[in-house]
Short mmCIF file of C-alpha atoms and ligand atoms in Angstrom, two decimals:
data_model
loop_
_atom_site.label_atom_id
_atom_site.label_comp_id
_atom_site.label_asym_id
_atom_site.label_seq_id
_atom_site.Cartn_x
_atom_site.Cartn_y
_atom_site.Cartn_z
CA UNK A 49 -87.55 -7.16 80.86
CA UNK A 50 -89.72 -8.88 77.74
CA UNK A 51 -86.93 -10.46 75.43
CA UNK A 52 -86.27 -8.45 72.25
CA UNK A 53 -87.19 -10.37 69.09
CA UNK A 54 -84.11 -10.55 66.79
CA UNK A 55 -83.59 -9.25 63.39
CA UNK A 56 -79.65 -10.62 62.39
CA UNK A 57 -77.90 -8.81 59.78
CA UNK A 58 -75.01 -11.33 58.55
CA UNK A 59 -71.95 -9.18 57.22
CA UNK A 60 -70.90 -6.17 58.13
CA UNK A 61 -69.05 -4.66 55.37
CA UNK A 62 -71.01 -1.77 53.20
CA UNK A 63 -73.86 -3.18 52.33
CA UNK A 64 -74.82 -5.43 55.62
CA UNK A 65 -73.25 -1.96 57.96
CA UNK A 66 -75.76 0.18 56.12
CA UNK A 67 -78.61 -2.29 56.45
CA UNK A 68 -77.95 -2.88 60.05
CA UNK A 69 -78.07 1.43 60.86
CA UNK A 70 -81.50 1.82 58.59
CA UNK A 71 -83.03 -1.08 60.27
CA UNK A 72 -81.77 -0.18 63.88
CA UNK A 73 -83.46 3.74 63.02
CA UNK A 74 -86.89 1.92 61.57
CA UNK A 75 -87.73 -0.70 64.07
CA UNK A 76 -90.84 -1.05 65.86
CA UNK A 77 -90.06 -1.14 69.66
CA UNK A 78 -89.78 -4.96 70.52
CA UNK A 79 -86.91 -5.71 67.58
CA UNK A 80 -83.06 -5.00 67.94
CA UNK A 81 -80.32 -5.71 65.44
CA UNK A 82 -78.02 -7.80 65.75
CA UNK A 83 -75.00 -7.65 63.36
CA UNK A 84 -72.54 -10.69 62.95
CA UNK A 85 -69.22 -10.10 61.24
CA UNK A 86 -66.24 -11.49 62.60
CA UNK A 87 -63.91 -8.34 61.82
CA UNK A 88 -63.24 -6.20 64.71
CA UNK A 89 -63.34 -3.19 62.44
CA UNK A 90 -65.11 -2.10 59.51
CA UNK A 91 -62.86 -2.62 56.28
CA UNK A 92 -62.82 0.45 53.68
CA UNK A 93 -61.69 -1.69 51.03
CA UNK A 94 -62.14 1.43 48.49
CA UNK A 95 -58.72 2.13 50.16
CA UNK A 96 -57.46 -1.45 50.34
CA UNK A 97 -55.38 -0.84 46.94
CA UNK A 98 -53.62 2.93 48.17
CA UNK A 99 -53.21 1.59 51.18
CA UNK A 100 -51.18 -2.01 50.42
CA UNK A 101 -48.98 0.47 48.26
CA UNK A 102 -48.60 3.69 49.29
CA UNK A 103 -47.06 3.98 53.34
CA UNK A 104 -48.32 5.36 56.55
CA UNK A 105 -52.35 5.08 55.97
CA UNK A 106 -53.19 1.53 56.54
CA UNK A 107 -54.53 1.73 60.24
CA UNK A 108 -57.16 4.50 58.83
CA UNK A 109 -58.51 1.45 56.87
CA UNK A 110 -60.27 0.06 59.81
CA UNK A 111 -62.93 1.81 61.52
CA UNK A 112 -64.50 0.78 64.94
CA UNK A 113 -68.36 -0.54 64.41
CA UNK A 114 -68.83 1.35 68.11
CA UNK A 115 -71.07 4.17 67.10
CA UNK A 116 -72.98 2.08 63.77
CA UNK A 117 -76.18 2.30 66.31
CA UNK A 118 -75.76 5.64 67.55
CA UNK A 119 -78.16 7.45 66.19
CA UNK A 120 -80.95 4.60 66.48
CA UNK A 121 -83.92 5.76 69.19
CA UNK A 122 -82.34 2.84 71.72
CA UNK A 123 -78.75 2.59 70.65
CA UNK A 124 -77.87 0.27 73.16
CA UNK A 125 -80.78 -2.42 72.78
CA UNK A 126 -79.05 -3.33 69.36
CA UNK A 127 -75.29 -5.04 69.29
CA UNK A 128 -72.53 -6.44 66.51
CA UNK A 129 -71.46 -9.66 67.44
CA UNK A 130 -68.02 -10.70 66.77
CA UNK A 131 -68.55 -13.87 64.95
CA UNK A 132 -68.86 -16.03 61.67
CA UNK A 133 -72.08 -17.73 61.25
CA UNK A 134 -71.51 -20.99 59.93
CA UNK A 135 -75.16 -22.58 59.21
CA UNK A 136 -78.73 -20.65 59.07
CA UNK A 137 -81.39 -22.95 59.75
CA UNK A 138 -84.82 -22.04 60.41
CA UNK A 139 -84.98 -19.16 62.64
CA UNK A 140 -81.63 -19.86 63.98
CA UNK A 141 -78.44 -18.96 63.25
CA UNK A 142 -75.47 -20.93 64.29
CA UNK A 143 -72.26 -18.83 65.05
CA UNK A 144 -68.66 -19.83 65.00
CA UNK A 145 -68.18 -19.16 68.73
CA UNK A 146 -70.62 -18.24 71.72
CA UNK A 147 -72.22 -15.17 72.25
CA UNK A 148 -74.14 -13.95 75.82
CA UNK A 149 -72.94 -17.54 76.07
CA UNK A 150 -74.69 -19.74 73.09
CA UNK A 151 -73.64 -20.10 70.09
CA UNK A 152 -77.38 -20.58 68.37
CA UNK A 153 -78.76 -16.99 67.08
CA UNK A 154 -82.82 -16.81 66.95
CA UNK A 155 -83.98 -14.48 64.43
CA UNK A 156 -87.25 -13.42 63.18
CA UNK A 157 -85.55 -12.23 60.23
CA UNK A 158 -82.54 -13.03 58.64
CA UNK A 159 -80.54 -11.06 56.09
CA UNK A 160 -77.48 -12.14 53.94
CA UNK A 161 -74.93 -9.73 53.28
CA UNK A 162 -71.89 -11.47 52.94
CA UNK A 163 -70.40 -10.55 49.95
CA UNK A 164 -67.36 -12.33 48.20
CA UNK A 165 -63.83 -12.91 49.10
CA UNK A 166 -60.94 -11.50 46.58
CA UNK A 167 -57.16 -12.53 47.56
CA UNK A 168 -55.09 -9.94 49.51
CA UNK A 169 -54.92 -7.48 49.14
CA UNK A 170 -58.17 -7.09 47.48
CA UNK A 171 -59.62 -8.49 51.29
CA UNK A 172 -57.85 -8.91 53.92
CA UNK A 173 -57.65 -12.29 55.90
CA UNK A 174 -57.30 -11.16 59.71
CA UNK A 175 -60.41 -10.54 61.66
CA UNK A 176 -58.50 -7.80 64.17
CA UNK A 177 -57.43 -4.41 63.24
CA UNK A 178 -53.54 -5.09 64.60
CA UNK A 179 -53.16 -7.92 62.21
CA UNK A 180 -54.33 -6.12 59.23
CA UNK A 181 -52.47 -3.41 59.70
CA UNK A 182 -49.35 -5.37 60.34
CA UNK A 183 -50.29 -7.25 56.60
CA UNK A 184 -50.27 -4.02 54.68
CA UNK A 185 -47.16 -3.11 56.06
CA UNK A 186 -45.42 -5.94 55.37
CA UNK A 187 -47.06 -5.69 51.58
CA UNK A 188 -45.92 -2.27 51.06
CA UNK A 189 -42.18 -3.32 52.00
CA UNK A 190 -42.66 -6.21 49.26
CA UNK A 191 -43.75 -3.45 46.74
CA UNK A 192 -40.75 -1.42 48.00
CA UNK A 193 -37.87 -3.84 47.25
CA UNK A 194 -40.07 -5.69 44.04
CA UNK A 195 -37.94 -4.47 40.65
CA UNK A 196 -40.85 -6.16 38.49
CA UNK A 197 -44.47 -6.15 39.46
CA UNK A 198 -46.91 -8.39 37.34
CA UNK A 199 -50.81 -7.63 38.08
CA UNK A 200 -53.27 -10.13 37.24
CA UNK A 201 -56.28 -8.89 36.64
CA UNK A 202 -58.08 -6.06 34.90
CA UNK A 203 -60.83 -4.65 36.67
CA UNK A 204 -60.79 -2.09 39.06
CA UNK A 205 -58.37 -3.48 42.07
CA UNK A 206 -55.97 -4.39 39.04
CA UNK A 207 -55.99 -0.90 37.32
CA UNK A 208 -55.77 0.91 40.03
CA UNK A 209 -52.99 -0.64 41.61
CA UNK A 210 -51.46 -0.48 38.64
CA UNK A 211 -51.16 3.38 38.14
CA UNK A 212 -50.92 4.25 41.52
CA UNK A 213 -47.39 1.59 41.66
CA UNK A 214 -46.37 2.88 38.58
CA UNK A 215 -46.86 6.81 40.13
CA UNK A 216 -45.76 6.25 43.28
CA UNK A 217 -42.58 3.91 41.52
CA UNK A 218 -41.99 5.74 38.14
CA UNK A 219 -38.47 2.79 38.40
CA UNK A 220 -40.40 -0.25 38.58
CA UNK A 221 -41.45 -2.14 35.92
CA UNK A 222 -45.56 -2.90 35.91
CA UNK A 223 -47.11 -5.20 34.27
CA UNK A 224 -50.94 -6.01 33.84
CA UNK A 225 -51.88 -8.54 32.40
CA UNK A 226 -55.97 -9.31 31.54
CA UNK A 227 -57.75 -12.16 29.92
CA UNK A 228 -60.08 -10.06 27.62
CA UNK A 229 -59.43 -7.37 24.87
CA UNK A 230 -60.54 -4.89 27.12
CA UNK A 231 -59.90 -3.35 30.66
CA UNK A 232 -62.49 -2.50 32.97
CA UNK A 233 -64.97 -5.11 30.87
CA UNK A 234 -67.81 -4.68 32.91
CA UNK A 235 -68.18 -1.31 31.55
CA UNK A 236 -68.54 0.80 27.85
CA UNK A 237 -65.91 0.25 26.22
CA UNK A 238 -65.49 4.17 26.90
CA UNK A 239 -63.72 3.26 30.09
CA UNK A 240 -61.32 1.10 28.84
CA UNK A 241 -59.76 3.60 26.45
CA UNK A 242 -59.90 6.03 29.25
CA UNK A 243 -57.69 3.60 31.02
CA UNK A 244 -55.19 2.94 28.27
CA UNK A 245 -54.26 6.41 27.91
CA UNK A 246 -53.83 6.96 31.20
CA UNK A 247 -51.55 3.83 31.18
CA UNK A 248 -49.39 4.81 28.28
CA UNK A 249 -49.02 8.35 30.30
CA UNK A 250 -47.89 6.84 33.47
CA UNK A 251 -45.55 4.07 31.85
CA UNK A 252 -47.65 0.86 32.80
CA UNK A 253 -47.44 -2.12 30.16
CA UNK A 254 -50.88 -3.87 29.48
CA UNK A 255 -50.94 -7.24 27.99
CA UNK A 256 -55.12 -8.16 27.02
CA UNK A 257 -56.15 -11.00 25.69
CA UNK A 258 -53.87 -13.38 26.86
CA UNK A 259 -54.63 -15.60 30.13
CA UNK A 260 -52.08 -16.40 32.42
CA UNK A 261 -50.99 -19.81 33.37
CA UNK A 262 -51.11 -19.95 37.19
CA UNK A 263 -48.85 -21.91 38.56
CA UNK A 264 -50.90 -24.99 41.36
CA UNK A 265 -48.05 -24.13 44.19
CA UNK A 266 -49.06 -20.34 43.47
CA UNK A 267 -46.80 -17.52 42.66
CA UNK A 268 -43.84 -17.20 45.38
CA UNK A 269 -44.66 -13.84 48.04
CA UNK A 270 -41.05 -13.77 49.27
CA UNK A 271 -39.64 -11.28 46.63
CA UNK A 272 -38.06 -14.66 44.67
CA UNK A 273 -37.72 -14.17 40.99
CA UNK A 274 -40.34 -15.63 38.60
CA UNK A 275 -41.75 -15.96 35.27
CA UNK A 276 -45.23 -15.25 34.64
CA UNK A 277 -46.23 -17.26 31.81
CA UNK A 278 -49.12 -16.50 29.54
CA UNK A 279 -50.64 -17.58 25.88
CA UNK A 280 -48.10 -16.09 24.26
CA UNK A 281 -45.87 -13.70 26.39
CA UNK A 282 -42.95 -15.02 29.26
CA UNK A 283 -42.75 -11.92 32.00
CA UNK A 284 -40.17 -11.80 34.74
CA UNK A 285 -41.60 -10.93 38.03
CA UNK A 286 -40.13 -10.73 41.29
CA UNK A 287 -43.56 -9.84 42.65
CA UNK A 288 -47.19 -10.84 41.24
CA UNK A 289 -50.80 -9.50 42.61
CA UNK A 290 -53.52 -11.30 42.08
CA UNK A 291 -56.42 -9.00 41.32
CA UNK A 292 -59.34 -11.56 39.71
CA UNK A 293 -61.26 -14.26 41.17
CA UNK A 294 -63.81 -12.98 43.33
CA UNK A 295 -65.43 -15.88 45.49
CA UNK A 296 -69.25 -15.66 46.89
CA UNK A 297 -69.35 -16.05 50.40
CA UNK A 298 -72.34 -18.53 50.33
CA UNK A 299 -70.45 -21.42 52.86
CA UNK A 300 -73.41 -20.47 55.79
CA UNK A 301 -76.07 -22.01 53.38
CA UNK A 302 -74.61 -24.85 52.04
CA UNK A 303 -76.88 -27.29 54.38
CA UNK A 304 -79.89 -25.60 53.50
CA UNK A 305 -79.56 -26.16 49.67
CA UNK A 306 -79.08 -29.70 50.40
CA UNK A 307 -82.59 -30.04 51.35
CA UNK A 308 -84.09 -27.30 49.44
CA UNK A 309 -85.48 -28.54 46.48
CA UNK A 310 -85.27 -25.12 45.03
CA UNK A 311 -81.62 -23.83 45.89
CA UNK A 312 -80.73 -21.30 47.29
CA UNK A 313 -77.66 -20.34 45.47
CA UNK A 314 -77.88 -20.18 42.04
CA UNK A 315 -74.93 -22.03 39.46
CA UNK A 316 -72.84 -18.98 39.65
CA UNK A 317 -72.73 -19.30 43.52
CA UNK A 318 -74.75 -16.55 44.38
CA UNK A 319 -77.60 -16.00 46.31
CA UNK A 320 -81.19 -16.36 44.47
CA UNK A 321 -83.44 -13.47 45.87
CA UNK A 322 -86.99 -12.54 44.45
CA UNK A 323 -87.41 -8.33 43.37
CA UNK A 324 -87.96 -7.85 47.13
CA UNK A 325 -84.69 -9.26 48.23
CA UNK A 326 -86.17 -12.51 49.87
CA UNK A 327 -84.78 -15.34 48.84
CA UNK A 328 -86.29 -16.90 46.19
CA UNK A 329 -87.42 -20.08 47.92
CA UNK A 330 -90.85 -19.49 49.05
CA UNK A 331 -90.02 -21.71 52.25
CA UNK A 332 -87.39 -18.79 53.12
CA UNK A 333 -89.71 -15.55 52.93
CA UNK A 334 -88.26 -14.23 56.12
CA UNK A 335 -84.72 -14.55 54.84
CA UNK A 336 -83.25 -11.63 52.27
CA UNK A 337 -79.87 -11.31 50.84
CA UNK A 338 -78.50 -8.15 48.95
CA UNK A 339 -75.14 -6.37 48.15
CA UNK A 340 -72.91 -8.45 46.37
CA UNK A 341 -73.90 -11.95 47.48
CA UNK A 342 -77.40 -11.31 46.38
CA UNK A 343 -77.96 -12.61 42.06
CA UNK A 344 -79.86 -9.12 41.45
CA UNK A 345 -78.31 -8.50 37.77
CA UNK A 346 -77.62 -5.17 39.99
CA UNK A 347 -73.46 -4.07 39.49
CA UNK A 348 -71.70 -5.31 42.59
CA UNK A 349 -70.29 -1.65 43.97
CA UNK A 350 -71.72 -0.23 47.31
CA UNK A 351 -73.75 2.25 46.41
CA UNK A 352 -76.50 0.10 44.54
CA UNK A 353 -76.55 -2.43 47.58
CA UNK A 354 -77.20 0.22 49.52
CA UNK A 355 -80.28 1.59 47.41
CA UNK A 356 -81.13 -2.66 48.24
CA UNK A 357 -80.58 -1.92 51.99
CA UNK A 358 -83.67 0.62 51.57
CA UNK A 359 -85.75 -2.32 49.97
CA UNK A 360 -84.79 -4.63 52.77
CA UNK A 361 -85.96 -2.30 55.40
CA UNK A 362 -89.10 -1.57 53.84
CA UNK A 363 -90.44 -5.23 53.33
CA UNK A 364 -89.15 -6.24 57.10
CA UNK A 365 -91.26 -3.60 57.79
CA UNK A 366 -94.13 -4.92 56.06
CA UNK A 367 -93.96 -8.52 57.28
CA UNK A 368 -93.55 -6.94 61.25
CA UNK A 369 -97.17 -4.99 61.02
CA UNK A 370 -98.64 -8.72 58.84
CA UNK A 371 -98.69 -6.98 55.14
CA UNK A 372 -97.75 -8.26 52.06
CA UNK A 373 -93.73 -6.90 51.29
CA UNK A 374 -94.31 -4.62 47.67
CA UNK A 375 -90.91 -2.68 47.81
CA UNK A 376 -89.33 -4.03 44.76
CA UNK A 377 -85.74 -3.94 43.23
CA UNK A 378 -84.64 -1.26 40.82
CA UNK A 379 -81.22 -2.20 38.65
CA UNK A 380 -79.56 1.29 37.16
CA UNK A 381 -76.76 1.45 35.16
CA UNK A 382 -73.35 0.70 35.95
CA UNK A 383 -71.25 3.22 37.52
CA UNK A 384 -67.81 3.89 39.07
CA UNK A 385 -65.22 6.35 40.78
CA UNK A 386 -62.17 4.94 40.04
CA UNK A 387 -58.64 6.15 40.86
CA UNK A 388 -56.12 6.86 37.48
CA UNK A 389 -53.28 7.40 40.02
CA UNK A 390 -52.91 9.49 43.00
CA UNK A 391 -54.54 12.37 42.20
CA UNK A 392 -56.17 11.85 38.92
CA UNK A 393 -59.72 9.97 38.95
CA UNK A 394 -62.59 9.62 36.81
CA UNK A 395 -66.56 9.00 37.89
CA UNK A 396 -67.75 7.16 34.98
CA UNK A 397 -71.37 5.77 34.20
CA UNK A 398 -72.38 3.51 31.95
CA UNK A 399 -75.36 4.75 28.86
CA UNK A 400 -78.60 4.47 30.31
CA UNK A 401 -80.51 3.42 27.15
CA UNK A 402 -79.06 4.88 23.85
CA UNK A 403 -76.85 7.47 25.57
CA UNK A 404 -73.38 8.11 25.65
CA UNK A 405 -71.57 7.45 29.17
CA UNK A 406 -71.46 10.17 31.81
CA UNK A 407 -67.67 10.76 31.89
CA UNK A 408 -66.27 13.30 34.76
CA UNK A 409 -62.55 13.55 34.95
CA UNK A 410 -60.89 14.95 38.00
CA UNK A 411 -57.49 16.07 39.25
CA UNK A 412 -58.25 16.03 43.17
CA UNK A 413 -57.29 13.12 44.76
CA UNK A 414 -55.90 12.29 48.16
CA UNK A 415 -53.16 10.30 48.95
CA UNK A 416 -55.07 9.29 51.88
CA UNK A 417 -58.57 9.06 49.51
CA UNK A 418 -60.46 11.31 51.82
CA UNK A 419 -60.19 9.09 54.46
CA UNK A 420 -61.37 11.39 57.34
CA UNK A 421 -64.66 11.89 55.66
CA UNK A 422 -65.15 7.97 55.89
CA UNK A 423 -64.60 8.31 59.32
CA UNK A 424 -67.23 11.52 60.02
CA UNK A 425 -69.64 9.06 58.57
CA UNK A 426 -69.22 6.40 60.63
CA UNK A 427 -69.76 8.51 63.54
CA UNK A 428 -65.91 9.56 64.18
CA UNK A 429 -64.99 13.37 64.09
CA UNK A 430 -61.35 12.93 64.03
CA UNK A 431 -59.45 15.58 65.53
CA UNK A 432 -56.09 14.06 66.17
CA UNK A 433 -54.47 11.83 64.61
CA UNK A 434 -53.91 9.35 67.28
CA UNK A 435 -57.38 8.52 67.37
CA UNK A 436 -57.32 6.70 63.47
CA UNK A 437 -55.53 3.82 65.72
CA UNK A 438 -58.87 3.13 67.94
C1 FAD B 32 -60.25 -3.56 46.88
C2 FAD B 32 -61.64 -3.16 46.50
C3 FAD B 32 -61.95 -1.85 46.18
C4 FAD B 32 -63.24 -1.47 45.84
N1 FAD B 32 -63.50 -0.15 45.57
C5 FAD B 32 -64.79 0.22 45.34
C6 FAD B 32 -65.14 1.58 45.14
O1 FAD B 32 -64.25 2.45 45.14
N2 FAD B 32 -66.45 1.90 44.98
C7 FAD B 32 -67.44 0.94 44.99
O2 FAD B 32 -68.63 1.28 44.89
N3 FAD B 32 -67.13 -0.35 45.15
C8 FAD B 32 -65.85 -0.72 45.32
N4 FAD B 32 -65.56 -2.05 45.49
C9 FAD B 32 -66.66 -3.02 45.47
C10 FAD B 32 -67.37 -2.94 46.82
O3 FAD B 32 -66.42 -2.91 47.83
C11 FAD B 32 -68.31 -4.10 46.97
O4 FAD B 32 -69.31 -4.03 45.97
C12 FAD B 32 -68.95 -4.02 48.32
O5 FAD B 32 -67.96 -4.15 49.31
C13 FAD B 32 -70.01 -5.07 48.50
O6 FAD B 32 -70.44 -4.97 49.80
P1 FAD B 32 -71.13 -6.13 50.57
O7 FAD B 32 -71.41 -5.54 51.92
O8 FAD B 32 -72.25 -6.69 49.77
O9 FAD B 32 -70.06 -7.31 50.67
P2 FAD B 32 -68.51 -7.36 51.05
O10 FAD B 32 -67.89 -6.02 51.04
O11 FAD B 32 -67.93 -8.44 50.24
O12 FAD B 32 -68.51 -7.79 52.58
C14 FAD B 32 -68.98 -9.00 53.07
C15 FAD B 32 -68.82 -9.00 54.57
O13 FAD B 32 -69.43 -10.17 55.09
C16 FAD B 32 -68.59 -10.78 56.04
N5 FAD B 32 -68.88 -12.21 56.02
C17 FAD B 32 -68.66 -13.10 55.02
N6 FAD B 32 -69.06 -14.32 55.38
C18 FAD B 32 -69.55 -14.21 56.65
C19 FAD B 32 -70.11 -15.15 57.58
N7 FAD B 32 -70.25 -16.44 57.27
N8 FAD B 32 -70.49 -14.69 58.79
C20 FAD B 32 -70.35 -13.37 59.11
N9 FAD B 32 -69.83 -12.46 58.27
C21 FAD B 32 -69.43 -12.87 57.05
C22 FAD B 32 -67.18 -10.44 55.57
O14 FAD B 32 -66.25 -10.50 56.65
C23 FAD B 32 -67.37 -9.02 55.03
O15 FAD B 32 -67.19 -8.05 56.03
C24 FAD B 32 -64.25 -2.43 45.81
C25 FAD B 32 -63.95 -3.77 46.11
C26 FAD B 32 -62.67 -4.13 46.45
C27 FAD B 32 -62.38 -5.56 46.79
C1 NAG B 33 -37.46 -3.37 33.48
O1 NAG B 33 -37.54 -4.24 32.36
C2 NAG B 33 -36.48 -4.04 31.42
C3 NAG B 33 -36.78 -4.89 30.22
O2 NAG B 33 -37.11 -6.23 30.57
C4 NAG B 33 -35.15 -4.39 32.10
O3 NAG B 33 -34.08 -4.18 31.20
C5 NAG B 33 -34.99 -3.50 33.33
O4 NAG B 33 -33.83 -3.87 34.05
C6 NAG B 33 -36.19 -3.63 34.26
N1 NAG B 33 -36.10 -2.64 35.33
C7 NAG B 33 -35.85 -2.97 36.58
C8 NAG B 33 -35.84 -1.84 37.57
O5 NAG B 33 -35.61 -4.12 36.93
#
């Protein structure tokens, strides 16, 4: 058999999933995908804040990548490797462990999707299904036996954690705490009053404008009592969540930049891409990045990296049949379902222009947050129960 030529998606959460599926469907015969993540499963970190809270759910948080290829014309030609890639260098990609027995990946194209890194439980920091799911429990019985819960942070993992504690645990005393004037910053200022009325219904305290002092040894995670200190308030905590500081995952280029003279990662850490996704280093025109790793201006949620996914595929495309790639990056507004608690929600989207925000409130969430439909679309019709443990 002629050897396959190799197009490696790095990342398999949302973004680098999606990418891998539409490239595996538009391939020229001669090309396979290969996808390199080193999670067993794919996370649904949508759920990652229910899930460290509320009981019983967490295994349904981690999805088997077995049928990501299965509707491709060859499924079987294309693969996820379980593995971290630790250095790209020119048309190889060197993995953390071996694979078909070396641990140097060729690729005729390369593309980045490896996203940031938030502390637990924002992401989770085992690789196998068994492990995660042992982490949330053991975080839910912390939650449990916590009196005074202090959350750092307030964007969306903060907020929503927030209200559905303070729902789930109408006794427990929650705190949030958040270093500008408003919530939910990233957004019209819409959202954050949204937010504060929801918190004054549910009983959560928010404390804005006031940064917190974090202590170098870190807050204690064994349920010991502490003070959270900020600029001018002194809370007592017997349990504090972290819910800030996402990190870009850029450690697999860090030899590159030394030598490029035009890096690859721009101050802010993230990836520098062109509006066709390649990397903005002309030496690197066969290597894209999108989702969140990628510095698009774009709003780091899922949906927008996967309208980049569709860019992605298209220019590969192009360079395969010897064209110049012309499908270029489109940045819309802003715009997020977020959770007010367990069952109420709001879809909210930023003005486009001079308009006001879309605003849709609803009253029909899940406890699980429609989990089984997460599964249908990663190829699982679940029909019992058992099977949310494969
Ligand atoms: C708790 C939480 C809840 C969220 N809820 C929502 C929501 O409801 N709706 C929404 O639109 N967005 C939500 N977001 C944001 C959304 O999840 C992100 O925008 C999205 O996950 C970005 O996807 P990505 O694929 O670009 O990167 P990420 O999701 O960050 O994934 C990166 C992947 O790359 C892998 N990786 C990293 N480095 C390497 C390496 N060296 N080698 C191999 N693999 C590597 C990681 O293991 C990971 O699987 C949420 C985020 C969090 C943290
Ligand atoms: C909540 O905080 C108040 C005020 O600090 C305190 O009196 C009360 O005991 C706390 N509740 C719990 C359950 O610890």
């Amino acid at each position: 058999m002629q050897s396959l030529k190799n197009v490696v998606v790095v990342g398999g959460s949302y973004v680098g999933s999606g990418a891998a599926t539409k490239l595996a469907n538009a391939l020229p015969s001669g090309y396979r995908v290969l996808l390199v993540e080193p999670h067993s499963h794919f996370h649904h970190l949508f759920a990652f804040p229910r899930f460290a809270i509320v009981p019983q759910h967490e295994h349904k948080a981690f999805i088997p990548y077995t049928r990501l290829f299965a509707s491709a014309q060859a499924p079987n030609s294309h693969a996820v490797v379980q593995a971290k890639a630790v250095r790209v260098a020119d048309k190889v990609l060197h993995l953390d462990r071996a694979w078909e027995e070396a641990k140097e990946l060729p690729y005729e194209y390369l593309v980045i999707a490896t996203g940031t890194k938030l502390p637990s439980p924002g992401s989770m920091q085992h690789d196998h299904k068994l492990g995660g799911v042992d982490f949330f429990k053991t975080y839910q019985g912390g939650i449990k036996t916590a009196k005074n819960i202090v959350i750092i942070g307030g964007g969306a993992v903060g907020v929503q954690m927030a209200l559905d504690l303070k729902e789930f645990y109408p006794e427990k005393n929650v705190t949030l705490v958040h270093s500008r004037d408003k919530v939910m910053n990233r957004f019209h200022p819409g959202l954050d009053a949204i937010v504060r009325k929801r918190f004054d219904e549910v009983g959560v305290k928010a404390i804005t404008g006031e940064r917190v002092k974090l202590p170098a040894e870190g807050f204690p995670t064994d349920g010991t009592p502490t003070t959270v200190h900020t600029t001018n308030s002194e809370i007592p905590a017997d349990l504090v969540i972290l819910a800030t500081g996402q990190v870009p995952n850029n450690q697999l280029v860090k030899d590159l930049d030394d030598d490029a003279e035009d890096k690859l990662t721009a101050p802010n850490g993230f990836l520098r891409v062109r509006p066709t996704l390649q990397l903005l280093n002309p030496a690197y025109s066969n290597v894209f990045a999108l989702g969140d790793i990628a510095d698009t201006g774009a709003p780091k949620a899922a949906r927008p990296g996967m309208l980049q996914a569709d860019v992605v595929v298209d220019n590969i495309l192009s360079l395969i049949e010897g064209k110049e790639p012309t499908k270029k990056l489109e940045v819309g507004a802003a715009a997020i379902h977020l959770t007010l608690g367990l069952k109420q929600n709001v879809i909210f989207k930023n003005p486009d222009g001079d308009e006001e925000p879309m605003i849709k409130m609803r009253d029909d969430g899940q406890e699980d947050m429609g989990i089984e439909g997460v599964w249908t679309r990663r190829g699982f019709q679940v029909k019992d129960a058992s099977e949310y443990h494969l």
